[in-house]
Amino acid sequence: MREEFEYRVTSPGRVNLIGEHTDYTLGYVMPLATDLHNRLDATPVESAVAVHSTALEETRSFAIGDVSPGGSWIDYVKGCYAVLQAEGHDPPGFDGRITNTLPLGSGLSSSASLELAVMTLLNEVNDLGYSRAELARLSQRVETDFVGVSCGIMDQFAVALGTEHNALLVDTETLEYDLVPLPENVRIVVFHIGVDRELVESAYNERRETAESALGTIGESSSKDVSTEKLAKLSGLEKQRLGYIVRENDRVILARNHLQSGDLSRVGELLLDAHSDIATNYEASCAELDSVVDLAVEHGAYGARLTGAGWGGTAIALVDAADARSFAESVYDAYTDMYPDHDAHYHLVSPADGVRIRSTE
Ligand code: GLA
């Protein structure tokens, strides 16, 4: 493996502050790009790709004329080629090395981060001229068309368009967005609960189908447009699931307003409401996530909730910046007392810039 590379791409992860399971019904989300990131060092070469992951201590390679999914992390790289080739492009191969501060598979969008790193590299090397939003869309297609996860646009959008100090309030229908500054006196603590996310894909795809069918039943295409009257026409699971989404859209807008006026207690209340609603009505939580949220409140957080798809993975807590480290330690200690066998960990994160590339020469 070479030591020197021509390009360095820094690609963040994402944390979603609020607006969960709303993006695939074209609702509102409010994620931010994190200062935890993947770094891809790369040099273009003729017709093959070889990428070394320092975290996994392995190199994976493929010929760019042969891009079928193989079931490993390199699929996120292969998928970028498949999508760009389907768009009529013929990007060259590259030798690359990934080093990361972003934990893999933790619900912080390490896969979207990798997709955007590769898309950004190929966009630059081949002079394709795609905008950040277009790169986000293309990266989403890596998941939907190649990897086989019917995800929304939130993760890729946050990784592509995040900016330091801000969350993004995104209308996932139009992709219009507002920057929502996170007050300087708060920090976000991210807890990975140390539970492997099993069956996430099937549960996720099933939620998406129900939500889409509920929209179909009432003849709407975006969850933003669902009125109380229309919601009342639904019944059973369709009503329960879409009801949650409609309330969550409202909470995103309220959270933006309260962040703007610096009312952190009310932002915290919304996070707690969001957690209880997604746990009860979307059934996307688990005992450990519920425990972290309770512990976070006991230890003085403004609010806390699961972030990302759920069913394991990660929870966030919004806390005073000055106490963030001791808060995180106390919650961590209490959590590991409850679940001594879980490999939990935590990070303090700040909003960071989206993916960026520079030539190292
Ligand atoms: C995953 C998906 C996103 C979004 C969240 C839930 O992270 O990739 O598109 O649907 O789950 O909010």
XYZ file of C-alpha atoms and ligand atoms in Angstrom:
373
model
C 0.000 0.000 0.000
C 1.377 3.382 -0.979
C 2.154 6.039 1.655
C 1.486 9.194 -0.383
C -1.790 10.080 -2.026
C -2.955 12.817 -4.412
C -6.253 13.626 -2.721
C -7.605 13.814 0.785
C -11.374 13.674 1.322
C -12.810 14.337 4.778
C -16.350 13.077 5.114
C -18.357 13.492 8.327
C -20.996 11.281 9.895
C -24.410 12.587 10.868
C -26.510 12.849 13.968
C -30.180 13.582 13.631
C -31.392 16.046 16.238
C -35.064 15.446 15.472
C -37.249 14.311 12.569
C -36.925 10.519 12.623
C -38.466 8.239 10.020
C -39.928 11.284 8.297
C -37.656 11.515 5.244
C -39.112 8.660 3.194
C -42.513 10.310 3.333
C -40.906 13.585 2.241
C -41.253 15.263 5.625
C -38.919 17.423 7.707
C -35.628 16.378 9.314
C -33.051 18.291 11.363
C -29.693 16.519 11.207
C -26.163 17.840 11.509
C -22.837 16.658 10.158
C -20.505 15.546 12.959
C -16.899 16.270 13.703
C -16.445 12.476 13.732
C -15.452 11.595 10.176
C -13.994 9.205 7.631
C -10.862 10.337 5.867
C -10.204 8.914 2.421
C -6.721 9.398 0.981
C -6.681 8.427 -2.668
C -4.733 8.407 -5.909
C -6.496 7.688 -9.218
C -5.241 4.653 -11.142
C -6.401 3.018 -14.363
C -9.110 0.422 -13.997
C -9.259 -1.102 -10.536
C -10.031 0.046 -7.033
C -8.104 -1.045 -3.936
C -9.060 0.457 -0.582
C -7.397 -0.220 2.723
C -9.429 0.268 5.894
C -7.128 1.009 8.804
C -9.949 0.297 11.300
C -10.673 -3.124 9.854
C -7.033 -3.758 8.943
C -7.934 -5.089 5.528
C -7.699 -4.140 1.878
C -10.524 -4.844 -0.537
C -10.371 -4.453 -4.285
C -12.421 -4.840 -7.433
C -12.193 -4.203 -11.165
C -14.321 -1.248 -12.220
C -15.734 -3.346 -15.056
C -17.169 -5.774 -12.496
C -19.319 -4.070 -9.910
C -21.786 -6.460 -8.362
C -22.594 -6.419 -4.618
C -20.540 -8.828 -2.506
C -21.944 -8.172 0.966
C -19.017 -6.292 2.542
C -18.178 -2.647 3.239
C -16.545 -2.265 -0.177
C -20.085 -2.409 -1.654
C -20.479 1.255 -0.648
C -17.515 2.033 -2.918
C -18.586 -0.321 -5.703
C -22.086 1.120 -5.561
C -20.711 4.589 -6.364
C -19.224 3.179 -9.553
C -22.424 1.334 -10.421
C -24.521 4.489 -10.001
C -22.113 6.743 -11.915
C -21.768 4.172 -14.688
C -25.576 4.007 -14.939
C -25.461 7.794 -15.409
C -23.111 7.311 -18.382
C -19.836 8.185 -16.653
C -16.642 6.200 -16.708
C -14.581 7.254 -13.689
C -11.107 5.738 -13.266
C -10.105 3.431 -10.429
C -8.120 4.517 -7.387
C -5.850 3.311 -4.631
C -7.145 4.523 -1.314
C -6.839 4.348 2.430
C -9.626 5.047 4.904
C -8.898 6.187 8.414
C -11.800 7.086 10.637
C -12.779 8.711 13.874
C -16.371 7.866 12.973
C -17.264 4.485 14.480
C -18.468 1.954 11.915
C -22.013 0.620 12.070
C -22.993 2.757 15.066
C -25.995 4.552 13.638
C -23.919 7.639 12.804
C -24.104 7.072 9.050
C -20.654 5.702 8.443
C -21.943 4.222 5.184
C -23.374 7.511 3.872
C -20.092 9.120 4.878
C -18.115 6.613 2.838
C -20.424 6.976 -0.165
C -20.056 10.755 -0.151
C -16.274 10.465 0.218
C -16.061 8.287 -2.885
C -18.629 10.289 -4.890
C -16.790 13.513 -4.070
C -13.485 12.013 -5.131
C -14.859 10.727 -8.440
C -16.730 13.989 -9.074
C -13.452 15.865 -8.686
C -11.176 13.480 -10.547
C -13.547 13.138 -13.498
C -14.664 16.758 -13.420
C -18.328 15.692 -13.355
C -19.596 19.002 -12.011
C -22.257 17.618 -9.640
C -23.469 19.872 -6.853
C -23.414 18.682 -3.249
C -27.151 18.028 -3.288
C -26.777 15.983 -6.474
C -23.953 13.985 -4.920
C -26.259 13.306 -1.966
C -28.973 12.001 -4.316
C -26.501 9.816 -6.196
C -25.186 8.441 -2.890
C -28.716 7.661 -1.737
C -29.060 5.581 -4.911
C -26.044 3.540 -3.839
C -28.217 2.388 -0.921
C -31.515 2.011 -2.730
C -30.333 0.666 -6.106
C -27.174 -1.222 -5.155
C -27.066 -2.167 -1.470
C -30.836 -2.690 -1.259
C -31.858 -0.441 1.665
C -34.840 1.803 0.868
C -33.489 4.722 2.903
C -34.485 8.369 2.629
C -32.180 11.274 1.765
C -31.423 12.539 5.278
C -28.065 10.905 5.960
C -26.474 11.659 2.606
C -27.845 15.194 2.636
C -26.391 15.974 6.069
C -23.015 14.503 5.140
C -22.949 16.523 1.910
C -24.337 19.852 3.111
C -23.641 20.125 6.842
C -21.936 23.262 8.094
C -19.966 23.992 11.240
C -22.065 25.287 14.192
C -25.397 24.438 12.511
C -28.079 21.829 12.248
C -29.994 21.724 8.952
C -33.756 21.919 8.804
C -34.396 20.075 5.552
C -37.619 19.757 3.623
C -36.902 16.336 2.139
C -39.432 16.904 -0.642
C -37.870 20.029 -2.145
C -34.398 19.691 -0.548
C -34.668 23.312 0.513
C -33.026 23.830 3.868
C -32.346 26.387 6.588
C -29.304 26.551 8.797
C -30.265 26.335 12.450
C -27.365 27.458 14.672
C -26.802 25.243 17.699
C -26.307 27.513 20.728
C -22.658 27.625 21.859
C -23.566 26.638 25.422
C -24.900 23.177 24.520
C -23.274 19.958 23.427
C -24.661 16.807 21.947
C -23.623 13.590 23.634
C -23.959 10.488 21.500
C -24.313 7.125 23.229
C -23.819 3.947 21.360
C -25.700 1.403 23.430
C -23.529 -1.535 22.421
C -26.321 -3.587 20.881
C -25.952 -4.858 17.354
C -28.788 -3.680 15.237
C -30.465 -6.844 14.099
C -33.255 -7.028 11.579
C -33.058 -3.272 11.098
C -33.315 -3.563 7.364
C -36.504 -5.598 7.308
C -38.134 -3.521 10.075
C -37.103 -0.317 8.294
C -38.434 -1.426 4.930
C -41.665 -2.610 6.559
C -42.179 0.805 8.251
C -41.569 2.514 4.971
C -44.127 0.350 3.174
C -46.780 1.021 5.809
C -46.118 4.766 5.774
C -46.271 4.897 1.982
C -49.420 2.843 1.856
C -51.027 5.140 4.466
C -50.197 8.138 2.294
C -51.624 6.292 -0.709
C -54.870 5.571 1.153
C -55.490 9.274 1.742
C -54.070 10.414 -1.596
C -51.121 12.494 -0.378
C -47.510 12.299 -1.472
C -45.845 14.130 1.430
C -46.433 13.634 5.154
C -46.138 17.443 5.507
C -49.511 17.815 3.793
C -51.491 15.393 5.935
C -54.266 17.233 7.763
C -55.921 16.023 10.955
C -59.081 15.312 8.950
C -57.192 13.141 6.476
C -55.394 11.315 9.254
C -58.754 10.569 10.861
C -59.764 8.645 7.714
C -57.061 6.056 8.393
C -57.317 3.156 10.773
C -55.136 0.555 12.467
C -51.414 0.461 11.880
C -51.539 2.974 8.996
C -53.069 5.547 11.312
C -50.673 4.768 14.138
C -47.528 4.978 11.999
C -48.465 7.992 9.895
C -49.846 9.742 12.981
C -46.400 9.534 14.535
C -44.764 10.928 11.385
C -47.174 13.865 11.162
C -46.544 14.796 14.822
C -42.793 14.401 14.304
C -42.879 16.848 11.375
C -44.541 19.381 13.680
C -41.917 18.796 16.348
C -39.111 19.516 13.873
C -40.536 22.950 13.122
C -41.118 23.675 16.816
C -37.591 22.537 17.694
C -36.196 24.937 15.101
C -38.223 27.786 16.626
C -37.110 26.996 20.175
C -33.473 26.644 19.130
C -33.674 30.010 17.449
C -35.071 31.623 20.570
C -32.547 29.773 22.765
C -35.245 27.957 24.762
C -33.316 24.762 25.400
C -35.754 23.395 27.970
C -38.474 23.314 25.351
C -36.138 21.781 22.787
C -35.394 19.119 25.396
C -39.109 18.480 25.962
C -39.591 17.977 22.247
C -36.756 15.449 22.120
C -38.355 13.496 24.964
C -41.776 13.646 23.320
C -40.231 12.468 20.073
C -38.605 9.531 21.823
C -41.723 8.445 23.594
C -43.785 8.751 20.403
C -41.342 6.792 18.242
C -41.042 4.124 20.947
C -44.796 3.755 21.447
C -46.277 4.396 18.039
C -43.472 3.639 15.614
C -42.056 0.804 17.733
C -38.505 1.620 16.701
C -36.854 1.708 20.128
C -35.548 -1.005 22.441
C -35.080 -1.396 26.215
C -31.498 -0.130 26.166
C -32.324 3.021 24.195
C -35.196 3.736 26.574
C -32.817 3.260 29.517
C -30.265 5.710 28.108
C -32.965 8.306 27.580
C -34.191 7.870 31.187
C -30.638 8.005 32.554
C -29.881 11.119 30.513
C -32.868 12.883 32.044
C -31.929 11.728 35.565
C -28.451 13.155 35.043
C -29.658 16.568 33.941
C -29.939 16.530 30.137
C -32.377 18.969 28.547
C -33.678 16.021 26.578
C -32.652 12.817 24.851
C -33.908 10.457 22.177
C -32.871 7.667 19.879
C -31.246 8.911 16.680
C -31.131 7.197 13.287
C -33.218 4.203 12.328
C -33.516 2.840 15.894
C -33.897 -0.762 17.102
C -30.452 -0.426 18.694
C -27.630 1.843 17.674
C -27.441 5.293 19.146
C -29.171 7.832 21.373
C -28.385 11.524 21.731
C -28.666 13.821 24.717
C -28.661 17.609 24.654
C -26.672 18.969 27.602
C -24.939 22.075 28.907
C -21.546 22.303 27.248
C -19.735 22.951 30.523
C -20.990 19.690 32.069
C -20.975 17.526 28.971
C -17.985 15.347 29.838
C -19.014 14.606 33.430
C -22.610 14.071 32.321
C -21.484 11.541 29.730
C -19.264 9.702 32.241
C -22.082 9.442 34.799
C -24.612 8.171 32.284
C -22.050 5.764 30.879
C -21.299 4.389 34.376
C -24.971 4.009 35.237
C -25.689 2.367 31.881
C -22.820 -0.116 32.122
C -23.998 -1.029 35.636
C -27.358 -1.918 34.103
C -25.923 -3.680 31.064
C -22.437 -4.908 31.990
C -22.206 -7.155 28.913
C -22.895 -4.404 26.377
C -19.957 -2.791 24.657
C -21.258 0.783 25.061
C -19.346 3.965 24.262
C -20.010 7.652 23.931
C -18.801 10.711 22.022
C -19.237 14.439 22.435
C -20.042 15.838 19.010
C -20.255 19.264 17.455
C -21.756 20.247 14.110
C -19.107 20.194 11.389
C -18.752 20.998 7.709
C -19.950 18.527 5.112
C -17.665 16.478 2.895
C -14.607 18.293 1.545
C -11.766 17.397 -0.769
C -8.324 18.814 -1.323
C -5.425 17.975 -3.549
C -2.357 17.158 -1.485
C 0.090 18.212 -4.194
C -31.811 5.755 8.470
C -32.065 6.160 7.020
C -32.547 7.615 6.934
C -33.720 7.868 7.873
C -33.419 7.327 9.275
C -34.610 7.405 10.181
O -30.734 6.475 8.999
O -30.879 6.025 6.260
O -32.889 7.919 5.593
O -34.910 7.320 7.369
O -32.980 5.975 9.248
O -34.955 8.737 10.409
